[in-house]
PDB file of C-alpha atoms and ligand atoms in Angstrom:
ATOM      1  CA  MET A   1      94.926  87.754  95.224  1.00 97.00           C
ATOM      2  CA  GLU A   2      93.612  87.814  98.764  1.00 98.00           C
ATOM      3  CA  VAL A   3      93.628  90.919 100.977  1.00 98.00           C
ATOM      4  CA  LYS A   4      92.652  90.836 104.644  1.00 98.00           C
ATOM      5  CA  LEU A   5      92.620  93.546 107.254  1.00 98.00           C
ATOM      6  CA  LEU A   6      95.024  92.384 109.936  1.00 98.00           C
ATOM      7  CA  ALA A   7      94.808  95.311 112.346  1.00 98.00           C
ATOM      8  CA  CYS A   8      93.378  98.790 112.634  1.00 98.00           C
ATOM      9  CA  THR A   9      93.874 101.595 115.166  1.00 98.00           C
ATOM     10  CA  GLY A  10      91.286 101.452 117.931  1.00 97.00           C
ATOM     11  CA  LEU A  11      90.597 103.120 121.269  1.00 98.00           C
ATOM     12  CA  ALA A  12      92.347 102.239 124.505  1.00 97.00           C
ATOM     13  CA  GLU A  13      90.360 100.551 127.233  1.00 96.00           C
ATOM     14  CA  GLY A  14      88.252 103.122 129.084  1.00 96.00           C
ATOM     15  CA  THR A  15      87.878 105.496 126.125  1.00 97.00           C
ATOM     16  CA  PRO A  16      84.356 105.196 124.717  1.00 97.00           C
ATOM     17  CA  PRO A  17      83.724 105.664 120.984  1.00 98.00           C
ATOM     18  CA  VAL A  18      82.058 108.916 119.952  1.00 98.00           C
ATOM     19  CA  PRO A  19      78.324 108.002 119.887  1.00 97.00           C
ATOM     20  CA  GLY A  20      77.385 106.418 116.560  1.00 96.00           C
ATOM     21  CA  CYS A  21      81.005 106.187 115.374  1.00 98.00           C
ATOM     22  CA  THR A  22      83.479 103.339 114.956  1.00 98.00           C
ATOM     23  CA  GLU A  23      86.657 103.275 117.029  1.00 98.00           C
ATOM     24  CA  ALA A  24      88.840 104.295 114.085  1.00 98.00           C
ATOM     25  CA  ASP A  25      86.645 107.295 113.221  1.00 98.00           C
ATOM     26  CA  SER A  26      86.492 108.185 116.924  1.00 98.00           C
ATOM     27  CA  VAL A  27      90.296 108.408 117.179  1.00 98.00           C
ATOM     28  CA  ILE A  28      90.284 111.033 114.424  1.00 97.00           C
ATOM     29  CA  ILE A  29      87.357 112.923 115.961  1.00 98.00           C
ATOM     30  CA  TYR A  30      89.079 112.994 119.375  1.00 97.00           C
ATOM     31  CA  ALA A  31      92.214 114.367 117.699  1.00 96.00           C
ATOM     32  CA  VAL A  32      90.248 117.125 115.947  1.00 96.00           C
ATOM     33  CA  SER A  33      88.381 118.052 119.122  1.00 96.00           C
ATOM     34  CA  GLN A  34      91.756 118.890 120.748  1.00 93.00           C
ATOM     35  CA  CYS A  35      92.335 121.607 118.174  1.00 92.00           C
ATOM     36  CA  TYR A  36      89.227 123.554 119.054  1.00 88.00           C
ATOM     37  CA  GLN A  37      88.554 122.538 122.665  1.00 87.00           C
ATOM     38  CA  ALA A  38      85.236 121.381 121.243  1.00 91.00           C
ATOM     39  CA  LYS A  39      82.921 118.501 122.021  1.00 95.00           C
ATOM     40  CA  PRO A  40      83.798 115.508 119.794  1.00 96.00           C
ATOM     41  CA  GLN A  41      81.288 115.423 116.936  1.00 96.00           C
ATOM     42  CA  PRO A  42      81.038 113.051 113.928  1.00 96.00           C
ATOM     43  CA  GLY A  43      80.784 116.028 111.531  1.00 96.00           C
ATOM     44  CA  MET A  44      84.358 117.042 112.399  1.00 96.00           C
ATOM     45  CA  ILE A  45      85.700 114.402 109.998  1.00 96.00           C
ATOM     46  CA  ARG A  46      83.988 115.780 106.902  1.00 94.00           C
ATOM     47  CA  ASN A  47      84.788 119.318 107.956  1.00 94.00           C
ATOM     48  CA  CYS A  48      88.523 118.559 108.235  1.00 95.00           C
ATOM     49  CA  PHE A  49      88.562 116.681 104.960  1.00 93.00           C
ATOM     50  CA  GLU A  50      86.885 119.509 103.061  1.00 91.00           C
ATOM     51  CA  ARG A  51      89.127 122.199 104.553  1.00 92.00           C
ATOM     52  CA  GLY A  52      92.303 120.249 103.749  1.00 93.00           C
ATOM     53  CA  HIS A  53      93.152 119.662 107.404  1.00 95.00           C
ATOM     54  CA  HIS A  54      94.405 116.204 106.460  1.00 95.00           C
ATOM     55  CA  SER A  55      97.117 115.584 109.060  1.00 97.00           C
ATOM     56  CA  VAL A  56      94.400 114.422 111.477  1.00 97.00           C
ATOM     57  CA  PHE A  57      93.933 111.361 109.247  1.00 97.00           C
ATOM     58  CA  GLU A  58      97.446 110.204 110.126  1.00 98.00           C
ATOM     59  CA  HIS A  59      96.285 109.015 113.551  1.00 98.00           C
ATOM     60  CA  VAL A  60      94.621 105.885 112.196  1.00 98.00           C
ATOM     61  CA  HIS A  61      96.690 103.015 110.759  1.00 98.00           C
ATOM     62  CA  PHE A  62      95.610  99.908 108.915  1.00 98.00           C
ATOM     63  CA  SER A  63      97.652  96.722 108.424  1.00 98.00           C
ATOM     64  CA  PHE A  64      96.800  94.380 105.559  1.00 98.00           C
ATOM     65  CA  ALA A  65      97.840  90.796 104.893  1.00 98.00           C
ATOM     66  CA  VAL A  66      98.162  90.351 101.143  1.00 98.00           C
ATOM     67  CA  HIS A  67      98.518  86.960  99.502  1.00 98.00           C
ATOM     68  CA  GLY A  68      99.350  86.225  95.911  1.00 98.00           C
ATOM     69  CA  ILE A  69     100.204  89.502  94.192  1.00 98.00           C
ATOM     70  CA  SER A  70     102.921  89.489  91.557  1.00 98.00           C
ATOM     71  CA  ARG A  71     106.411  90.859  92.128  1.00 98.00           C
ATOM     72  CA  ALA A  72     105.471  93.382  89.415  1.00 98.00           C
ATOM     73  CA  CYS A  73     102.620  94.648  91.586  1.00 98.00           C
ATOM     74  CA  LEU A  74     104.832  94.615  94.688  1.00 98.00           C
ATOM     75  CA  ALA A  75     107.325  96.905  92.954  1.00 98.00           C
ATOM     76  CA  GLN A  76     104.557  99.451  92.365  1.00 98.00           C
ATOM     77  CA  LEU A  77     103.115  99.173  95.859  1.00 98.00           C
ATOM     78  CA  THR A  78     106.436  99.693  97.613  1.00 98.00           C
ATOM     79  CA  ARG A  79     107.028 102.945  95.739  1.00 98.00           C
ATOM     80  CA  HIS A  80     104.637 104.404  98.329  1.00 98.00           C
ATOM     81  CA  ARG A  81     107.063 105.502 100.988  1.00 98.00           C
ATOM     82  CA  LEU A  82     104.795 106.549 103.816  1.00 98.00           C
ATOM     83  CA  ALA A  83     104.095 102.953 104.744  1.00 98.00           C
ATOM     84  CA  SER A  84     105.692  99.878 106.338  1.00 98.00           C
ATOM     85  CA  TYR A  85     106.241  96.613 104.488  1.00 98.00           C
ATOM     86  CA  THR A  86     107.216  93.096 105.514  1.00 98.00           C
ATOM     87  CA  VAL A  87     107.597  90.853 102.492  1.00 98.00           C
ATOM     88  CA  GLU A  88     108.165  87.126 101.917  1.00 96.00           C
ATOM     89  CA  SER A  89     111.908  86.744 101.414  1.00 95.00           C
ATOM     90  CA  GLN A  90     113.195  85.083  98.269  1.00 95.00           C
ATOM     91  CA  ARG A  91     116.561  84.847 100.020  1.00 95.00           C
ATOM     92  CA  TYR A  92     115.224  82.552 102.702  1.00 94.00           C
ATOM     93  CA  CYS A  93     112.182  80.856 101.124  1.00 95.00           C
ATOM     94  CA  ASP A  94     113.207  77.833  99.118  1.00 96.00           C
ATOM     95  CA  TYR A  95     110.769  77.184  96.276  1.00 96.00           C
ATOM     96  CA  THR A  96     112.005  73.605  95.880  1.00 95.00           C
ATOM     97  CA  LYS A  97     110.330  72.946  99.246  1.00 94.00           C
ATOM     98  CA  LYS A  98     107.167  75.008  98.742  1.00 90.00           C
ATOM     99  CA  PRO A  99     106.484  75.712  95.052  1.00 89.00           C
ATOM    100  CA  ALA A 100     106.164  79.332  93.947  1.00 91.00           C
ATOM    101  CA  GLY A 101     102.781  80.515  92.662  1.00 95.00           C
ATOM    102  CA  PHE A 102     102.374  82.738  89.599  1.00 97.00           C
ATOM    103  CA  VAL A 103      99.939  85.517  88.709  1.00 98.00           C
ATOM    104  CA  TRP A 104      98.169  85.085  85.405  1.00 97.00           C
ATOM    105  CA  PRO A 105      96.981  88.288  83.657  1.00 96.00           C
ATOM    106  CA  ASP A 106      93.601  87.937  81.867  1.00 95.00           C
ATOM    107  CA  THR A 107      95.109  89.286  78.650  1.00 96.00           C
ATOM    108  CA  ILE A 108      97.361  86.231  78.338  1.00 96.00           C
ATOM    109  CA  GLU A 109      95.076  83.658  76.746  1.00 94.00           C
ATOM    110  CA  GLY A 110      94.839  81.323  73.761  1.00 90.00           C
ATOM    111  CA  GLY A 111      98.200  80.827  72.007  1.00 89.00           C
ATOM    112  CA  THR A 112     100.013  83.258  74.294  1.00 94.00           C
ATOM    113  CA  ALA A 113      98.812  81.280  77.353  1.00 96.00           C
ATOM    114  CA  LYS A 114     100.651  78.210  76.109  1.00 95.00           C
ATOM    115  CA  LYS A 115     103.905  80.158  75.705  1.00 95.00           C
ATOM    116  CA  TYR A 116     103.446  81.829  79.075  1.00 96.00           C
ATOM    117  CA  ARG A 117     102.885  78.522  80.876  1.00 96.00           C
ATOM    118  CA  ALA A 118     105.934  76.996  79.149  1.00 96.00           C
ATOM    119  CA  LEU A 119     108.124  79.890  80.255  1.00 96.00           C
ATOM    120  CA  LEU A 120     106.944  79.670  83.874  1.00 97.00           C
ATOM    121  CA  GLU A 121     107.642  75.935  83.894  1.00 97.00           C
ATOM    122  CA  GLN A 122     111.056  76.483  82.355  1.00 97.00           C
ATOM    123  CA  ALA A 123     111.911  79.085  85.007  1.00 97.00           C
ATOM    124  CA  MET A 124     110.923  76.692  87.788  1.00 97.00           C
ATOM    125  CA  THR A 125     112.876  73.839  86.235  1.00 97.00           C
ATOM    126  CA  CYS A 126     115.935  76.056  86.039  1.00 98.00           C
ATOM    127  CA  TYR A 127     115.423  77.128  89.688  1.00 98.00           C
ATOM    128  CA  HIS A 128     115.327  73.468  90.771  1.00 98.00           C
ATOM    129  CA  GLU A 129     118.462  72.702  88.766  1.00 98.00           C
ATOM    130  CA  LEU A 130     120.342  75.613  90.290  1.00 98.00           C
ATOM    131  CA  ARG A 131     119.319  74.585  93.794  1.00 98.00           C
ATOM    132  CA  ALA A 132     120.334  70.974  93.105  1.00 98.00           C
ATOM    133  CA  ALA A 133     123.739  72.278  91.993  1.00 98.00           C
ATOM    134  CA  GLY A 134     124.147  74.041  95.346  1.00 98.00           C
ATOM    135  CA  VAL A 135     123.163  77.586  94.322  1.00 98.00           C
ATOM    136  CA  PRO A 136     121.548  79.306  97.353  1.00 97.00           C
ATOM    137  CA  PRO A 137     117.912  80.552  97.118  1.00 97.00           C
ATOM    138  CA  GLU A 138     119.124  84.188  97.102  1.00 97.00           C
ATOM    139  CA  ASP A 139     120.866  83.530  93.759  1.00 98.00           C
ATOM    140  CA  ALA A 140     118.541  80.885  92.284  1.00 97.00           C
ATOM    141  CA  ARG A 141     115.710  83.467  92.540  1.00 97.00           C
ATOM    142  CA  PHE A 142     117.318  85.469  89.719  1.00 98.00           C
ATOM    143  CA  VAL A 143     115.554  83.194  87.222  1.00 97.00           C
ATOM    144  CA  LEU A 144     112.087  83.800  88.694  1.00 97.00           C
ATOM    145  CA  PRO A 145     109.821  86.085  86.651  1.00 97.00           C
ATOM    146  CA  GLN A 146     107.918  89.190  87.738  1.00 97.00           C
ATOM    147  CA  ALA A 147     104.790  87.007  87.706  1.00 98.00           C
ATOM    148  CA  THR A 148     106.001  85.162  90.814  1.00 98.00           C
ATOM    149  CA  ALA A 149     103.402  85.486  93.564  1.00 98.00           C
ATOM    150  CA  VAL A 150     104.383  87.044  96.858  1.00 98.00           C
ATOM    151  CA  ASN A 151     102.821  87.422 100.309  1.00 98.00           C
ATOM    152  CA  LEU A 152     103.315  90.480 102.476  1.00 98.00           C
ATOM    153  CA  VAL A 153     101.963  92.658 105.237  1.00 98.00           C
ATOM    154  CA  PHE A 154     101.782  96.399 104.796  1.00 98.00           C
ATOM    155  CA  THR A 155     100.643  99.241 107.016  1.00 98.00           C
ATOM    156  CA  MET A 156      99.463 102.699 105.987  1.00 98.00           C
ATOM    157  CA  ASN A 157      97.682 105.533 107.699  1.00 98.00           C
ATOM    158  CA  ALA A 158      94.399 106.889 106.344  1.00 98.00           C
ATOM    159  CA  ARG A 159      96.013 109.962 104.809  1.00 98.00           C
ATOM    160  CA  GLU A 160      98.480 107.895 102.778  1.00 98.00           C
ATOM    161  CA  LEU A 161      95.603 105.639 101.755  1.00 97.00           C
ATOM    162  CA  PHE A 162      93.757 108.671 100.317  1.00 96.00           C
ATOM    163  CA  HIS A 163      96.850 109.358  98.229  1.00 97.00           C
ATOM    164  CA  CYS A 164      97.175 105.727  97.080  1.00 97.00           C
ATOM    165  CA  PHE A 165      93.491 105.611  96.151  1.00 96.00           C
ATOM    166  CA  ASP A 166      93.930 108.804  94.107  1.00 95.00           C
ATOM    167  CA  LEU A 167      96.777 107.246  92.126  1.00 96.00           C
ATOM    168  CA  ARG A 168      95.995 103.562  92.103  1.00 96.00           C
ATOM    169  CA  LEU A 169      92.234 103.527  91.593  1.00 94.00           C
ATOM    170  CA  ASP A 170      92.609 105.786  88.598  1.00 93.00           C
ATOM    171  CA  ARG A 171      91.766 104.087  85.299  1.00 93.00           C
ATOM    172  CA  HIS A 172      95.355 104.654  84.133  1.00 94.00           C
ATOM    173  CA  ALA A 173      96.768 102.508  86.922  1.00 96.00           C
ATOM    174  CA  GLN A 174      97.721  98.883  86.227  1.00 96.00           C
ATOM    175  CA  TRP A 175      94.880  96.346  86.753  1.00 97.00           C
ATOM    176  CA  GLU A 176      96.515  94.374  89.561  1.00 98.00           C
ATOM    177  CA  ILE A 177      97.312  97.314  91.826  1.00 98.00           C
ATOM    178  CA  ARG A 178      93.846  98.747  91.065  1.00 96.00           C
ATOM    179  CA  ARG A 179      92.322  95.466  92.203  1.00 97.00           C
ATOM    180  CA  LEU A 180      94.460  95.522  95.343  1.00 97.00           C
ATOM    181  CA  PHE A 181      93.448  99.056  96.345  1.00 96.00           C
ATOM    182  CA  ALA A 182      89.792  98.478  95.422  1.00 95.00           C
ATOM    183  CA  ARG A 183      89.755  95.684  98.006  1.00 96.00           C
ATOM    184  CA  VAL A 184      91.667  97.840 100.512  1.00 97.00           C
ATOM    185  CA  LEU A 185      89.046 100.595 100.093  1.00 95.00           C
ATOM    186  CA  GLN A 186      86.240  98.105 100.821  1.00 94.00           C
ATOM    187  CA  LEU A 187      88.001  96.973 104.001  1.00 96.00           C
ATOM    188  CA  VAL A 188      88.795 100.425 105.380  1.00 97.00           C
ATOM    189  CA  ARG A 189      85.301 101.746 104.666  1.00 95.00           C
ATOM    190  CA  GLU A 190      83.953  99.143 107.082  1.00 95.00           C
ATOM    191  CA  ARG A 191      86.313 100.282 109.860  1.00 97.00           C
ATOM    192  CA  ALA A 192      86.313 104.044 109.293  1.00 97.00           C
ATOM    193  CA  PRO A 193      83.106 104.750 107.343  1.00 96.00           C
ATOM    194  CA  LEU A 194      82.965 108.492 108.085  1.00 96.00           C
ATOM    195  CA  THR A 195      86.585 109.032 107.073  1.00 96.00           C
ATOM    196  CA  PHE A 196      86.369 107.193 103.796  1.00 95.00           C
ATOM    197  CA  ALA A 197      82.874 108.471 102.943  1.00 92.00           C
ATOM    198  CA  ALA A 198      84.246 112.010 103.296  1.00 83.00           C
ATOM    199  CA  TYR A 199      87.047 111.021 100.896  1.00 85.00           C
ATOM    200  CA  ALA A 200      84.779 109.238  98.395  1.00 83.00           C
ATOM    201  CA  ASP A 201      82.159 112.014  98.327  1.00 78.00           C
ATOM    202  CA  ARG A 202      84.804 114.661  97.754  1.00 71.00           C
ATOM    203  CA  LYS A 203      86.276 112.622  94.878  1.00 71.00           C
ATOM    204  CA  GLU A 204      82.860 112.403  93.239  1.00 69.00           C
ATOM    205  CA  GLU A 205      82.400 116.187  93.497  1.00 64.00           C
ATOM    206  CA  LEU A 206      85.721 116.907  91.729  1.00 53.00           C
TER     207      LEU A 206
HETATM  208  C1  LIG B 301      99.923 105.669  86.546  1.00 68.77           C
HETATM  209  C2  LIG B 301     101.302 105.625  87.152  1.00 68.77           C
HETATM  210  C3  LIG B 301     102.414 105.423  86.349  1.00 68.77           C
HETATM  211  C4  LIG B 301     103.700 105.379  86.901  1.00 68.77           C
HETATM  212  N1  LIG B 301     104.771 105.165  86.091  1.00 68.77           N
HETATM  213  C5  LIG B 301     106.019 105.145  86.610  1.00 68.77           C
HETATM  214  C6  LIG B 301     107.182 104.954  85.793  1.00 68.77           C
HETATM  215  O1  LIG B 301     107.082 104.782  84.585  1.00 68.77           O
HETATM  216  N2  LIG B 301     108.406 104.937  86.368  1.00 68.77           N
HETATM  217  C7  LIG B 301     108.578 105.137  87.711  1.00 68.77           C
HETATM  218  O2  LIG B 301     109.717 105.139  88.188  1.00 68.77           O
HETATM  219  N3  LIG B 301     107.505 105.316  88.522  1.00 68.77           N
HETATM  220  C8  LIG B 301     106.246 105.328  88.010  1.00 68.77           C
HETATM  221  N4  LIG B 301     105.167 105.501  88.846  1.00 68.77           N
HETATM  222  C9  LIG B 301     105.399 105.612  90.296  1.00 68.77           C
HETATM  223  C10 LIG B 301     105.378 107.083  90.776  1.00 68.77           C
HETATM  224  O3  LIG B 301     106.403 107.829  90.175  1.00 68.77           O
HETATM  225  C11 LIG B 301     105.530 107.150  92.303  1.00 68.77           C
HETATM  226  O4  LIG B 301     106.794 106.644  92.671  1.00 68.77           O
HETATM  227  C12 LIG B 301     104.480 106.336  93.038  1.00 68.77           C
HETATM  228  O5  LIG B 301     103.209 106.538  92.500  1.00 68.77           O
HETATM  229  C13 LIG B 301     104.481 106.732  94.522  1.00 68.77           C
HETATM  230  O6  LIG B 301     103.854 107.987  94.615  1.00 68.77           O
HETATM  231  P1  LIG B 301     104.346 109.221  95.487  1.00 68.77           P
HETATM  232  O7  LIG B 301     105.782 109.402  95.318  1.00 68.77           O
HETATM  233  O8  LIG B 301     103.419 110.368  95.231  1.00 68.77           O
HETATM  234  O9  LIG B 301     103.885 108.759  96.870  1.00 68.77           O
HETATM  235  P2  LIG B 301     104.348 108.291  98.303  1.00 68.77           P
HETATM  236  O10 LIG B 301     105.697 107.722  98.378  1.00 68.77           O
HETATM  237  O11 LIG B 301     103.198 107.439  98.651  1.00 68.77           O
HETATM  238  O12 LIG B 301     104.385 109.639  99.103  1.00 68.77           O
HETATM  239  C14 LIG B 301     103.196 110.354  99.425  1.00 68.77           C
HETATM  240  C15 LIG B 301     103.449 111.824  99.257  1.00 68.77           C
HETATM  241  O13 LIG B 301     104.403 112.234 100.244  1.00 68.77           O
HETATM  242  C16 LIG B 301     105.213 113.248  99.693  1.00 68.77           C
HETATM  243  N5  LIG B 301     106.589 112.767  99.635  1.00 68.77           N
HETATM  244  C17 LIG B 301     107.031 111.498  99.896  1.00 68.77           C
HETATM  245  N6  LIG B 301     108.361 111.434  99.802  1.00 68.77           N
HETATM  246  C18 LIG B 301     108.781 112.678  99.452  1.00 68.77           C
HETATM  247  C19 LIG B 301     110.043 113.252  99.174  1.00 68.77           C
HETATM  248  N7  LIG B 301     111.178 112.547  99.241  1.00 68.77           N
HETATM  249  N8  LIG B 301     110.093 114.549  98.865  1.00 68.77           N
HETATM  250  C20 LIG B 301     108.985 115.308  98.798  1.00 68.77           C
HETATM  251  N9  LIG B 301     107.726 114.826  99.021  1.00 68.77           N
HETATM  252  C21 LIG B 301     107.639 113.528  99.353  1.00 68.77           C
HETATM  253  C22 LIG B 301     104.689 113.543  98.300  1.00 68.77           C
HETATM  254  O14 LIG B 301     103.726 114.573  98.383  1.00 68.77           O
HETATM  255  C23 LIG B 301     104.022 112.250  97.923  1.00 68.77           C
HETATM  256  O15 LIG B 301     103.023 112.405  96.920  1.00 68.77           O
HETATM  257  C24 LIG B 301     103.877 105.549  88.307  1.00 68.77           C
HETATM  258  C25 LIG B 301     102.753 105.753  89.104  1.00 68.77           C
HETATM  259  C26 LIG B 301     101.479 105.788  88.565  1.00 68.77           C
HETATM  260  C27 LIG B 301     100.297 105.999  89.467  1.00 68.77           C
END
């Protein structure tokens, strides 16, 4: 799996960042300062987070390019509705031209690895046979397993990310989506350190 930050909300030309803050944190601070006709201050972020004034965190969006997660992981990710998704299409991508990749869980090893590999190969052989017989990609894909790797771009605002981190970084969440959101957290902390430090510190207190 590879996760890259593709885009992040920043300031328009001519709007300086709040001193000592990144552009993404500054957008949130400027929004908060409107509420109180107050001078923009870095401490406003933590204050809002602690008081539950979380709508201000909707002003900053992050777009991620994700490569090589399984369709099983995709199904979990796209349950989060306050987001936008653009996903590699199995209707239009023809895996006889560019072979499909597969995600391999660590728990499948030894004797089970042999069976798993055989099944993936069988699925691909069947896909090729269907395509050769004139079945379109949108129907041939029915034989592809949940392990099939997919690429996508998704966008979420900081508030929805807090919610996803709550659910998907929990130890009960599935390993692949945990890995995805662990990487997402690393990326957003670089761009909005005050926002996500306020979130992380609060989580540790609870
Ligand atoms: C450990 C775990 C196990 C799971 N197991 C299953 C399972 O077995 N089967 C299954 O089907 N799903 C399962 N899920 C998925 C889960 O039910 C949710 O669909 C998914 O986590 C998205 O969360 P959400 O609905 O809170 O969030 P989002 O869609 O991200 O929405 C964010 C928040 O917005 C609000 N919101 C969004 N839409 C509405 C709405 N229509 N009405 C009211 N409020 C709304 C809610 O407050 C919601 O929490 C599981 C999730 C986890 C984390």
